[in-house]
Each structure stands twice: as C-alpha cells, then as structure tokens.
Amino acid sequence: MRFLPVFLDLKAGPVVLIGAGELLRAKLRVLAAAGARIRVHAIDRNHDLGDAGTAHIEFDAGDPLVADLAGVIAVVCAGAGDVGVAMSARAKMLGLPVNVMDDLEHSSFIFPAIVDRGDVVVAVGTGGTSPVVARRVREKIEALLPARIGELAEFIGGFRKSINERIAEFPLRRRFWERVVDGPIGAAVLAGRKDEADAALKAVSDPSAFARADKPEGSVTLVGAGPGDPDLLTIKALRALQDADVVFHDELVSVEILDRIRRDTTRVPVGRRVGKPGIGQDAINRRMIEAAQAGQRVVRLKGGDPFVFGRGGEEVEALRAAGVAYSIIPGITAGIGGAADFEVPLTYRHEATRITFLTAHKARDAETVDWSTLTDTKMTVVVYMGMTAAPAVRAGLFAAGRSPETPVGVFARVTRPDAQAAIGTLRDLPELVRRTNGGPAILIIGEVVRHAGSLRRQTPKQIISDLLDAAE
C-alpha cells in the first residue's frame, strides 16, 4: 500500500484548483459535492462552472505560481499541463498536499473512487494505477450499501458520546452498538422511521444491560481458510472472521487471509511447521474451550478444509465433550485448489474414475499405507504433506507394482502468487520435489496429470529444464 487512505477536513481551509476544460470541471464537481471552499485558477480563462453550481467557489485571475497559499489545505491540478508540474513543486516545498491528475510522480495524494452516503463515505483506490478498476469496485459496493446507511451513521453519532460514557468496557460497548445496528433500531432508521428509532434508543435506561441481553453464548466456529488465495474464502467464512473476538490460526494460513480478520480481534497462532514444535492439539482444544466458556466468539482458522487432514474431527469431539456450541464452515482443500490452479482434472471419463486422498507427513507415515490398494491405473492419488516422504511414497508404489512411468505432479503453494509445479513421472518424484523450492505442496499421481496446464505457471528456466529432461 503506497497511499494511505485519509479523510481531509474541508472546513479547515480552501482548496486551490488549477486547470482547464472538462478535466477541471470534473474535479470541481467532486470538490463542490463534498462542500469544499474552492479557489479556482482557470488557466484557459474559461469560468464556465458546468453543473458544479456557485456555492463556495471563487475565481482567481492571478498567476497560481505566485498566489498566496496561506491557509490552503490542498492543491489540485487538472488539465494544467506544465503549470501543474510547477505548482506541484511549489506545494511540496510548502508542505501542502498536492494532486496532479494522472501524474503519480508529482502527486502526494490521489483521488479515490468514492461511494457517498452522507456520513458514510467509502474510498476505493488502486494506488493510482487503474482508476477503471477502482470505479468497478465502487459500483459493486454501491449496490450493496443501503441508501440510508449514512443516516444510520449520523443517528448513532448523535448518541455515541453519551452512551460510551455510560459503558466503560470496550467489548460491551461494541456489542451495544452491534445490537443497535443489527436490530430493530437500526432497521427503523434504514426504513426512514428515524423518530421511532430515536424514541427506542432513548428508552434504553441501562445500556450495559441492553448490551448483555444480546450477548451471544460463547461458541467456536471451525473455518476452512482454503489453500492460500483470500478470494477463495466463502462469504460465510468472511462473516465469521469479521464477527470473531479471537481467532486461533494455523501457521500456514496466508497473511492475505489473516488481513481479512477484524482489526481489533485477538489473533493467536497455534500451528506448527515441519521440524518445529507447536503447542499441541490438547492445548489448542483447551484454549478454544476456555475462550468460548468466557463468552467469546471463537474462530479456529485452519488451512484448507477442517475435515481434510485438518484434525477438525478431534476438535469437534473436544467441543462436544465440553458442551461448547460450535459450527463448521468448509474450505477448499489443497487437493482441489491445486487441481484447479494447474488444470489437473482429478477425474476424467474412461481414464480416472476414483480419487484417494492420503497423508504422508513423514517416511514412517508412508510405510503404514497399504499401497497395494492404490495400484489401479484409473485411480488418482492425492498425497498431502508428502514432500519429506516422497522417496517412501515412490518406494511404496513401486513395491505394489505401480509403473515407474506413472505421471506425477508436485504442486507447491497452490493458489498463491508464487505457486509452482514440477511435472514428471513416479521414477523422478524426489527430484520433482526439489524443483519446487519448498512447500507446502501436494503430490498428484495418476494419468490425469498428463492434462496439467502447469507450464504456463513455470519460469522459462523451469520449462527449458523440463523439456531437456523429456528429451533425454
């Protein structure tokens, strides 16, 4: 994030607008709609305001490069040409925020795409790189927001100080306002019945009791975070992350997904990586139960899906035994995510009619697998956590009679920007693992790997290496 979103107090002083033509008028409309006092330097001497109106707008015929900027809070240049570049240098020298339209080099702030709902203003930015993308995002947000959401914010603002003075505990205060916003009072404001909402809120004699009356029973939600791409989270998972008081998360949950958690939520890392100690499953269970019994909304955020090698079943058993309410939100497991990412159809008509998912975290895990059940050439085998045990996986399949020429793919960091694949045969499995430069990774074994579209995700160096190997 290069540009920090901030909101400028337009009552603090005038904004100087410099430019010409329709570009100037477009910025004039934005500033006028926000109630700014605007001092306009029209370098083409055209004082046509278009539909911007005349309120709080004055024209200055002088040279903007020598104009008095005392008290000015920002400088905006739109269609100003070389004058805009020179004005940028002057504004920066004086410590004034400056925007030169479509010129990031000479701007110290940029204009976002704006959703305006009165006291609720949503600013959407792309760092100045793609205003069209920002506008598309704004359109989607506008479609979601209630028309009177700004009135609801204004309504709450009128009570906020008095209520907050009567509720000392921040979590309880938050629950009070959640009950107002999500309950009948908020619904009345959004329906245009502000007087009714006002009377209802004034009738709350004990705000703390009002908040506690709606305090939810402590609960735990097991949430599948998927293999890494935050856009693959379900809507239900996002809501759970936003509602949580505390999130216990795996080590391998991506930073981008953790960023979807509400900012004031407590985050507790409880996972472990290969070769490093963790706090242990019993300790995780105990801490989740204690938090829920204290009345907190707990999320157990797990990579992939909670019930696919995620020990979600053990956690559910512990929650049941403790009498703690729980729910499960599935996620996209790494096997499915990797197959989609690299275009490997796990099933294929007449070619692959069965799928087996197994885990081989260590060599001794692989040694316990009955490989004789996995020799059917029409079966796709998906191995989780199989990088370390790759030689044992190969040995087990060889011993069971699986052909050394069986296609194999090692798919690392699936759905993430640095996702990588190495495609070859069962004979080369350990070497394929080495090519992927670290995990987490899944192994897919079977004829379906021939259909992989992974070369598009590989670097030219990797492609050349694979082609040379194939030629040999």
Coordinates of C-alpha atoms in Angstrom, one line a residue:
M1 CA 0.0 0.0 0.0
R2 CA 1.7 3.2 -1.2
F3 CA -1.1 5.6 -0.5
L4 CA -2.7 5.7 3.0
P5 CA -6.5 6.4 2.8
V6 CA -7.2 9.5 4.9
F7 CA -10.2 11.9 5.0
L8 CA -9.5 15.6 4.6
D9 CA -11.4 18.1 6.8
L10 CA -12.7 20.5 4.2
K11 CA -13.8 23.0 6.9
A12 CA -10.1 23.7 7.7
G13 CA -9.5 25.9 4.7
P14 CA -9.9 26.3 0.9
V15 CA -8.7 24.0 -1.8
V16 CA -6.9 25.5 -4.7
L17 CA -7.9 24.1 -8.1
I18 CA -5.8 24.8 -11.2
G19 CA -6.5 23.6 -14.7
A20 CA -8.7 23.9 -17.7
G21 CA -11.6 22.4 -19.7
E22 CA -13.7 19.4 -18.7
L23 CA -10.9 17.9 -16.5
L24 CA -11.1 21.0 -14.3
R25 CA -14.9 20.9 -14.2
A26 CA -14.9 17.2 -13.3
K27 CA -12.7 17.9 -10.2
L28 CA -14.8 21.0 -9.5
R29 CA -17.9 18.8 -9.2
V30 CA -16.3 16.4 -6.9
L31 CA -15.0 19.1 -4.5
A32 CA -18.2 21.1 -4.6
A33 CA -20.2 18.0 -3.8
A34 CA -18.1 17.5 -0.7
G35 CA -18.8 21.0 0.4
A36 CA -15.3 22.3 -0.1
R37 CA -14.4 26.0 -0.4
I38 CA -12.7 26.2 -3.8
R39 CA -10.3 28.8 -5.2
V40 CA -10.2 28.2 -9.0
H41 CA -7.3 29.2 -11.3
A42 CA -8.7 28.6 -14.8
I43 CA -5.6 28.8 -17.0
D44 CA -7.8 29.0 -20.1
R45 CA -9.8 31.9 -18.6
N46 CA -13.0 29.9 -19.1
H47 CA -15.2 30.4 -16.0
D48 CA -18.0 28.1 -17.1
L49 CA -18.8 26.0 -14.0
G50 CA -20.9 23.5 -15.8
D51 CA -23.3 21.8 -13.3
A52 CA -21.0 22.4 -10.3
G53 CA -23.0 25.4 -9.0
T54 CA -21.5 28.5 -7.5
A55 CA -21.6 27.8 -3.7
H56 CA -18.2 28.2 -2.0
I57 CA -16.4 28.8 -5.4
E58 CA -14.3 31.8 -6.3
F59 CA -12.2 32.5 -9.3
D60 CA -8.7 34.0 -9.0
A61 CA -7.3 35.5 -12.2
G62 CA -3.8 35.8 -10.8
D63 CA -0.8 33.5 -11.5
P64 CA -1.2 30.4 -9.3
L65 CA 2.6 30.1 -9.1
V66 CA 2.9 33.3 -7.1
A67 CA -0.6 33.2 -5.4
D68 CA -0.9 33.5 -1.6
L69 CA -1.4 29.9 -0.3
A70 CA -1.7 30.9 3.4
G71 CA -4.5 28.7 5.0
V72 CA -4.9 26.5 1.9
I73 CA -5.3 22.8 2.8
A74 CA -4.7 21.2 -0.5
V75 CA -3.8 21.9 -4.2
V76 CA -5.4 20.1 -7.1
C77 CA -4.3 20.3 -10.7
A78 CA -6.5 19.0 -13.5
G79 CA -5.6 19.7 -17.2
A80 CA -3.0 22.2 -16.0
G81 CA -0.1 20.9 -18.2
D82 CA 3.3 22.3 -17.2
V83 CA 1.7 24.7 -14.7
G84 CA 0.6 21.6 -12.8
V85 CA 4.1 20.3 -12.6
A86 CA 5.5 23.6 -11.4
M87 CA 2.7 24.0 -8.9
S88 CA 3.4 20.6 -7.5
A89 CA 7.0 21.6 -6.7
R90 CA 5.8 24.7 -5.0
A91 CA 3.1 22.9 -3.0
K92 CA 5.6 20.3 -1.8
M93 CA 8.1 22.9 -0.8
L94 CA 5.3 24.5 1.4
G95 CA 4.3 21.1 2.8
L96 CA 0.8 21.2 1.1
P97 CA -0.9 18.1 -0.2
V98 CA -1.0 18.2 -4.0
N99 CA -2.6 16.1 -6.7
V100 CA -1.7 16.4 -10.3
M101 CA -4.3 14.5 -12.3
D102 CA -2.9 11.3 -13.9
D103 CA 0.6 12.1 -12.7
L104 CA 1.7 10.0 -9.7
E105 CA 5.3 11.3 -9.8
H106 CA 4.1 14.9 -9.0
S107 CA 1.3 13.9 -6.6
S108 CA 1.5 13.5 -2.9
F109 CA -2.2 12.3 -2.7
I110 CA -4.6 10.8 -5.1
F111 CA -8.4 10.9 -5.6
P112 CA -10.1 7.6 -4.9
A113 CA -13.3 6.4 -6.4
I114 CA -16.0 7.5 -3.9
V115 CA -19.2 6.0 -2.6
D116 CA -21.0 8.8 -0.9
R117 CA -23.8 8.0 1.6
G118 CA -23.6 11.1 3.7
D119 CA -21.7 10.3 6.9
V120 CA -20.7 7.0 5.4
V121 CA -18.1 7.5 2.7
V122 CA -16.2 4.6 1.1
A123 CA -13.0 5.4 -0.8
V124 CA -11.7 2.9 -3.3
G125 CA -8.1 3.3 -4.5
T126 CA -5.7 1.3 -6.7
G127 CA -2.6 3.4 -5.9
G128 CA -3.4 5.5 -9.0
T129 CA -2.6 2.6 -11.3
S130 CA -6.1 1.8 -12.5
P131 CA -9.0 4.2 -12.0
V132 CA -11.3 1.9 -14.1
V133 CA -10.8 -1.0 -11.6
A134 CA -11.5 1.4 -8.7
R135 CA -14.7 2.5 -10.4
R136 CA -15.8 -1.1 -10.9
V137 CA -15.2 -1.9 -7.2
R138 CA -17.1 1.2 -6.3
E139 CA -20.1 0.2 -8.4
K140 CA -20.3 -3.2 -6.6
I141 CA -20.1 -1.5 -3.2
E142 CA -22.8 1.0 -4.1
A143 CA -25.0 -1.9 -5.0
L144 CA -24.5 -3.5 -1.6
L145 CA -24.9 -0.4 0.7
P146 CA -28.4 0.6 1.9
A147 CA -29.4 4.0 0.7
R148 CA -29.8 5.4 4.3
I149 CA -26.6 3.9 5.7
G150 CA -25.3 7.4 6.1
E151 CA -28.4 8.4 8.1
L152 CA -27.8 5.5 10.4
A153 CA -24.2 6.6 11.0
E154 CA -25.4 10.1 11.7
F155 CA -28.1 8.8 14.1
I156 CA -25.5 6.8 16.0
G157 CA -23.2 9.8 16.1
G158 CA -25.8 11.7 18.0
F159 CA -25.9 9.2 20.8
R160 CA -22.3 7.9 20.7
K161 CA -20.7 10.1 23.3
S162 CA -23.5 9.8 25.9
I163 CA -23.7 6.0 25.5
N164 CA -20.0 5.5 25.6
E165 CA -19.7 7.5 28.8
R166 CA -22.2 5.0 30.4
I167 CA -20.4 1.8 29.2
A168 CA -16.8 1.6 30.4
E169 CA -15.9 -1.8 28.8
F170 CA -14.9 -1.6 25.2
P171 CA -16.2 -5.1 24.2
L172 CA -19.5 -4.5 25.9
R173 CA -19.7 -1.1 24.2
R174 CA -19.1 -2.7 20.8
R175 CA -21.9 -5.3 21.5
F176 CA -24.3 -2.4 22.4
W177 CA -23.7 -0.7 19.0
E178 CA -23.9 -4.1 17.2
R179 CA -27.3 -4.7 18.8
V180 CA -28.4 -1.2 17.7
V181 CA -27.2 -1.5 14.2
D182 CA -28.3 -5.1 13.6
G183 CA -31.6 -4.9 15.5
P184 CA -35.0 -3.1 15.2
I185 CA -33.5 0.3 16.0
G186 CA -31.1 0.2 13.0
A187 CA -33.8 -1.3 10.8
A188 CA -36.1 1.6 11.7
V189 CA -33.5 4.2 10.6
L190 CA -32.8 2.4 7.3
A191 CA -36.6 2.3 6.7
G192 CA -36.9 6.0 7.1
R193 CA -38.5 5.9 10.6
K194 CA -35.9 7.9 12.4
D195 CA -38.3 9.3 15.1
E196 CA -39.3 5.7 16.0
A197 CA -35.6 4.7 16.3
D198 CA -34.8 7.8 18.4
A199 CA -37.6 7.1 20.9
A200 CA -36.5 3.4 21.2
L201 CA -32.8 4.3 21.9
K202 CA -33.8 7.0 24.4
A203 CA -35.9 4.4 26.2
V204 CA -32.8 2.3 26.9
S205 CA -32.3 3.0 30.6
D206 CA -29.4 0.7 31.2
P207 CA -27.1 0.5 28.2
S208 CA -24.9 -2.2 29.8
A209 CA -27.9 -4.5 30.5
F210 CA -29.1 -3.8 26.9
A211 CA -25.8 -5.0 25.5
R212 CA -25.6 -8.0 27.8
A213 CA -29.1 -9.1 27.0
D214 CA -28.0 -9.7 23.4
K215 CA -24.6 -11.1 24.4
P216 CA -24.2 -14.3 22.4
E217 CA -23.3 -17.5 24.2
G218 CA -19.7 -18.3 23.6
S219 CA -19.1 -20.5 20.6
V220 CA -16.5 -21.9 18.3
T221 CA -16.5 -21.9 14.5
L222 CA -14.1 -24.1 12.6
V223 CA -13.3 -22.2 9.4
G224 CA -11.6 -23.6 6.4
A225 CA -9.2 -20.9 5.1
G226 CA -8.5 -22.8 1.8
P227 CA -5.0 -23.2 0.3
G228 CA -4.0 -19.6 0.4
D229 CA -5.9 -17.3 -2.1
P230 CA -8.1 -15.0 0.0
D231 CA -10.6 -14.7 -2.8
L232 CA -11.4 -18.4 -2.3
L233 CA -12.8 -17.8 1.2
T234 CA -16.5 -18.3 1.4
I235 CA -18.8 -15.4 2.2
K236 CA -19.8 -17.3 5.4
A237 CA -16.1 -17.6 6.3
L238 CA -15.5 -13.8 5.9
R239 CA -18.5 -13.1 8.1
A240 CA -17.1 -15.4 10.8
L241 CA -13.7 -13.6 10.7
Q242 CA -15.4 -10.2 11.0
D243 CA -17.6 -11.3 13.9
A244 CA -14.8 -13.2 15.9
D245 CA -13.5 -12.0 19.2
V246 CA -10.5 -14.3 19.0
V247 CA -9.0 -16.3 16.1
F248 CA -6.7 -19.3 16.6
H249 CA -5.0 -19.8 13.3
D250 CA -2.6 -22.3 11.7
E251 CA 0.9 -21.3 10.8
L252 CA 0.3 -21.8 7.1
V253 CA -2.7 -19.5 6.8
S254 CA -1.6 -16.8 4.4
V255 CA -1.1 -13.2 5.6
E256 CA -3.6 -12.1 3.0
I257 CA -6.3 -14.2 4.7
L258 CA -5.3 -13.0 8.2
D259 CA -5.8 -9.4 6.9
R260 CA -9.5 -10.2 6.5
I261 CA -9.9 -10.6 10.3
R262 CA -11.4 -7.5 12.0
R263 CA -8.6 -5.3 13.3
D264 CA -9.4 -5.4 17.0
T265 CA -9.8 -9.2 17.0
T266 CA -7.2 -11.1 19.1
R267 CA -5.1 -13.4 16.8
V268 CA -3.4 -16.4 18.3
P269 CA -1.0 -18.5 16.2
V270 CA -1.3 -22.2 17.2
G271 CA 0.0 -24.1 14.2
R272 CA 3.4 -25.6 13.6
R273 CA 5.7 -26.2 10.7
V274 CA 7.7 -29.4 9.9
G275 CA 10.6 -29.8 12.3
K276 CA 9.3 -27.1 14.7
P277 CA 7.4 -27.6 17.9
G278 CA 3.8 -26.4 18.3
I279 CA 1.6 -26.0 21.4
G280 CA -0.1 -29.4 20.8
Q281 CA -3.6 -30.3 19.9
D282 CA -4.7 -30.8 23.5
A283 CA -3.6 -27.2 24.4
I284 CA -5.4 -25.8 21.3
N285 CA -8.6 -27.6 22.3
R286 CA -8.3 -26.3 25.9
R287 CA -7.7 -22.7 24.9
M288 CA -10.6 -22.7 22.4
I289 CA -13.0 -24.1 25.1
E290 CA -11.8 -21.7 27.7
A291 CA -12.4 -18.7 25.4
A292 CA -15.9 -19.9 24.4
Q293 CA -16.8 -20.6 28.0
A294 CA -15.8 -17.0 28.8
G295 CA -18.5 -15.8 26.3
Q296 CA -16.2 -15.1 23.4
R297 CA -16.9 -15.8 19.7
V298 CA -14.0 -18.1 18.7
V299 CA -12.8 -18.9 15.2
R300 CA -10.4 -21.8 14.6
L301 CA -9.0 -20.9 11.3
K302 CA -7.4 -23.8 9.5
G303 CA -5.6 -24.1 6.2
G304 CA -7.6 -26.0 3.5
D305 CA -10.7 -27.7 5.0
P306 CA -11.1 -28.5 8.7
F307 CA -12.1 -32.1 7.9
V308 CA -9.4 -33.0 5.3
F309 CA -6.3 -33.8 7.3
G310 CA -7.0 -30.7 9.5
R311 CA -7.8 -32.5 12.8
G312 CA -11.2 -30.8 12.8
G313 CA -12.8 -34.1 13.9
E314 CA -10.7 -34.1 17.0
E315 CA -11.6 -30.5 17.8
V316 CA -15.3 -31.2 17.3
E317 CA -15.1 -34.2 19.7
A318 CA -13.4 -32.0 22.4
L319 CA -16.1 -29.2 21.9
R320 CA -18.9 -31.7 22.2
A321 CA -17.4 -33.2 25.4
A322 CA -17.2 -29.7 26.9
G323 CA -20.7 -28.8 25.9
V324 CA -19.5 -25.8 23.8
A325 CA -21.6 -24.7 20.8
Y326 CA -19.8 -25.0 17.5
S327 CA -20.3 -24.8 13.8
I328 CA -18.2 -25.7 10.7
I329 CA -17.5 -23.7 7.6
P330 CA -15.8 -25.8 4.9
G331 CA -12.9 -24.5 2.9
I332 CA -11.4 -25.5 -0.4
T333 CA -8.9 -28.3 0.4
A334 CA -5.4 -28.1 -1.2
G335 CA -6.0 -31.0 -3.4
I336 CA -9.0 -29.3 -5.1
G337 CA -7.3 -25.9 -5.1
G338 CA -4.1 -27.3 -6.7
A339 CA -6.0 -29.3 -9.3
A340 CA -7.9 -26.2 -10.4
D341 CA -4.8 -24.0 -10.2
F342 CA -2.9 -26.2 -12.6
E343 CA -5.8 -27.6 -14.6
V344 CA -5.5 -31.2 -13.5
P345 CA -8.8 -32.9 -13.7
L346 CA -8.8 -35.3 -10.7
T347 CA -11.4 -37.4 -12.5
Y348 CA -11.6 -37.9 -16.3
R349 CA -14.1 -40.0 -18.1
H350 CA -12.8 -43.5 -19.0
E351 CA -9.4 -42.5 -17.6
A352 CA -9.7 -41.7 -13.9
T353 CA -12.8 -42.8 -12.1
R354 CA -11.7 -42.8 -8.5
I355 CA -9.8 -40.5 -6.1
T356 CA -7.9 -41.3 -3.0
F357 CA -6.7 -38.6 -0.6
L358 CA -4.0 -39.6 1.9
T359 CA -1.3 -38.0 4.1
A360 CA 2.3 -38.9 4.4
H361 CA 3.8 -36.3 6.7
K362 CA 6.9 -38.4 7.4
A363 CA 8.6 -41.5 5.9
R364 CA 7.1 -43.7 8.7
D365 CA 3.6 -42.4 7.7
A366 CA 4.2 -43.7 4.2
E367 CA 5.3 -47.0 5.5
T368 CA 2.0 -47.6 7.2
V369 CA 0.0 -47.1 3.9
D370 CA -1.3 -50.2 2.2
W371 CA 0.0 -49.3 -1.2
S372 CA -1.4 -52.4 -2.8
T373 CA -4.9 -50.7 -2.8
L374 CA -3.6 -47.8 -4.9
T375 CA -2.3 -49.6 -8.0
D376 CA -5.4 -49.1 -10.1
T377 CA -4.3 -47.0 -13.1
K378 CA -7.8 -45.4 -13.1
M379 CA -7.3 -44.1 -9.6
T380 CA -5.9 -40.6 -8.9
V381 CA -3.9 -40.5 -5.7
V382 CA -3.5 -37.1 -3.9
V383 CA -0.9 -37.1 -1.2
Y384 CA -0.9 -34.3 1.4
M385 CA 2.3 -33.2 3.2
G386 CA 4.2 -35.7 1.1
M387 CA 7.4 -33.7 0.3
T388 CA 9.6 -35.1 3.0
A389 CA 8.2 -38.7 2.5
A390 CA 8.4 -38.5 -1.3
P391 CA 11.1 -41.3 -1.6
A392 CA 9.0 -43.6 0.7
V393 CA 5.9 -42.8 -1.4
R394 CA 7.7 -43.8 -4.5
A395 CA 9.1 -46.9 -2.9
G396 CA 5.7 -48.0 -1.7
L397 CA 4.1 -47.6 -5.1
F398 CA 6.9 -49.4 -6.8
A399 CA 6.7 -52.3 -4.4
A400 CA 3.0 -52.5 -5.0
G401 CA 3.6 -52.7 -8.8
R402 CA 2.8 -49.2 -9.9
S403 CA 4.7 -48.3 -13.1
P404 CA 7.7 -46.0 -12.9
E405 CA 6.3 -44.1 -15.9
T406 CA 3.1 -43.2 -14.0
P407 CA 2.6 -39.4 -14.4
V408 CA 3.2 -37.3 -11.2
G409 CA 2.9 -33.7 -10.4
V410 CA 4.3 -31.8 -7.4
F411 CA 2.2 -28.7 -6.8
A412 CA 3.6 -26.2 -4.3
R413 CA 2.0 -23.2 -2.7
V414 CA -1.2 -23.7 -4.7
T415 CA -3.5 -20.8 -5.5
R416 CA -0.9 -18.3 -4.2
P417 CA 1.1 -15.9 -6.4
D418 CA 4.3 -17.9 -6.1
A419 CA 2.5 -21.2 -6.9
Q420 CA 4.8 -23.7 -8.7
A421 CA 4.6 -27.1 -10.3
A422 CA 7.0 -29.8 -11.4
I423 CA 5.7 -32.5 -13.7
G424 CA 7.3 -35.8 -14.4
T425 CA 7.0 -39.5 -13.6
L426 CA 6.9 -41.5 -10.5
R427 CA 10.5 -42.5 -11.1
D428 CA 11.6 -38.8 -10.7
L429 CA 9.4 -37.9 -7.7
P430 CA 12.1 -36.9 -5.2
E431 CA 13.8 -34.7 -7.9
L432 CA 10.4 -33.1 -8.7
V433 CA 10.0 -32.2 -5.1
R434 CA 13.4 -30.5 -5.1
R435 CA 12.5 -28.4 -8.1
T436 CA 9.5 -26.7 -6.4
N437 CA 11.7 -24.7 -3.9
G438 CA 9.7 -25.5 -0.8
G439 CA 6.2 -26.2 0.3
P440 CA 3.6 -26.6 1.3
A441 CA 2.9 -28.9 -1.6
I442 CA 0.6 -31.8 -2.7
L443 CA 1.5 -34.7 -4.9
I444 CA -0.9 -35.8 -7.6
I445 CA -0.3 -39.3 -9.0
G446 CA -2.1 -40.7 -12.0
E447 CA -2.9 -40.4 -15.7
V448 CA -4.8 -37.2 -15.2
V449 CA -1.5 -35.3 -14.6
R450 CA -0.9 -35.5 -18.3
H451 CA -3.7 -32.9 -18.7
A452 CA -2.0 -30.4 -16.5
G453 CA -1.7 -26.8 -17.8
S454 CA 1.2 -26.0 -15.4
L455 CA 3.8 -24.9 -17.9
R456 CA 2.1 -21.5 -18.0
R457 CA 2.9 -21.1 -14.3
Q458 CA 6.5 -22.0 -14.7
T459 CA 9.5 -19.8 -15.3
P460 CA 11.4 -20.1 -18.7
K461 CA 14.3 -21.8 -16.8
Q462 CA 12.0 -24.4 -15.5
I463 CA 10.3 -25.0 -18.8
I464 CA 13.7 -25.5 -20.5
S465 CA 14.8 -27.9 -17.8
D466 CA 11.6 -30.0 -18.1
L467 CA 12.0 -30.1 -21.9
L468 CA 15.6 -31.2 -21.7
D469 CA 14.6 -33.9 -19.2
A470 CA 11.9 -35.1 -21.6
A471 CA 14.4 -35.2 -24.5
E472 CA 16.7 -37.5 -22.5

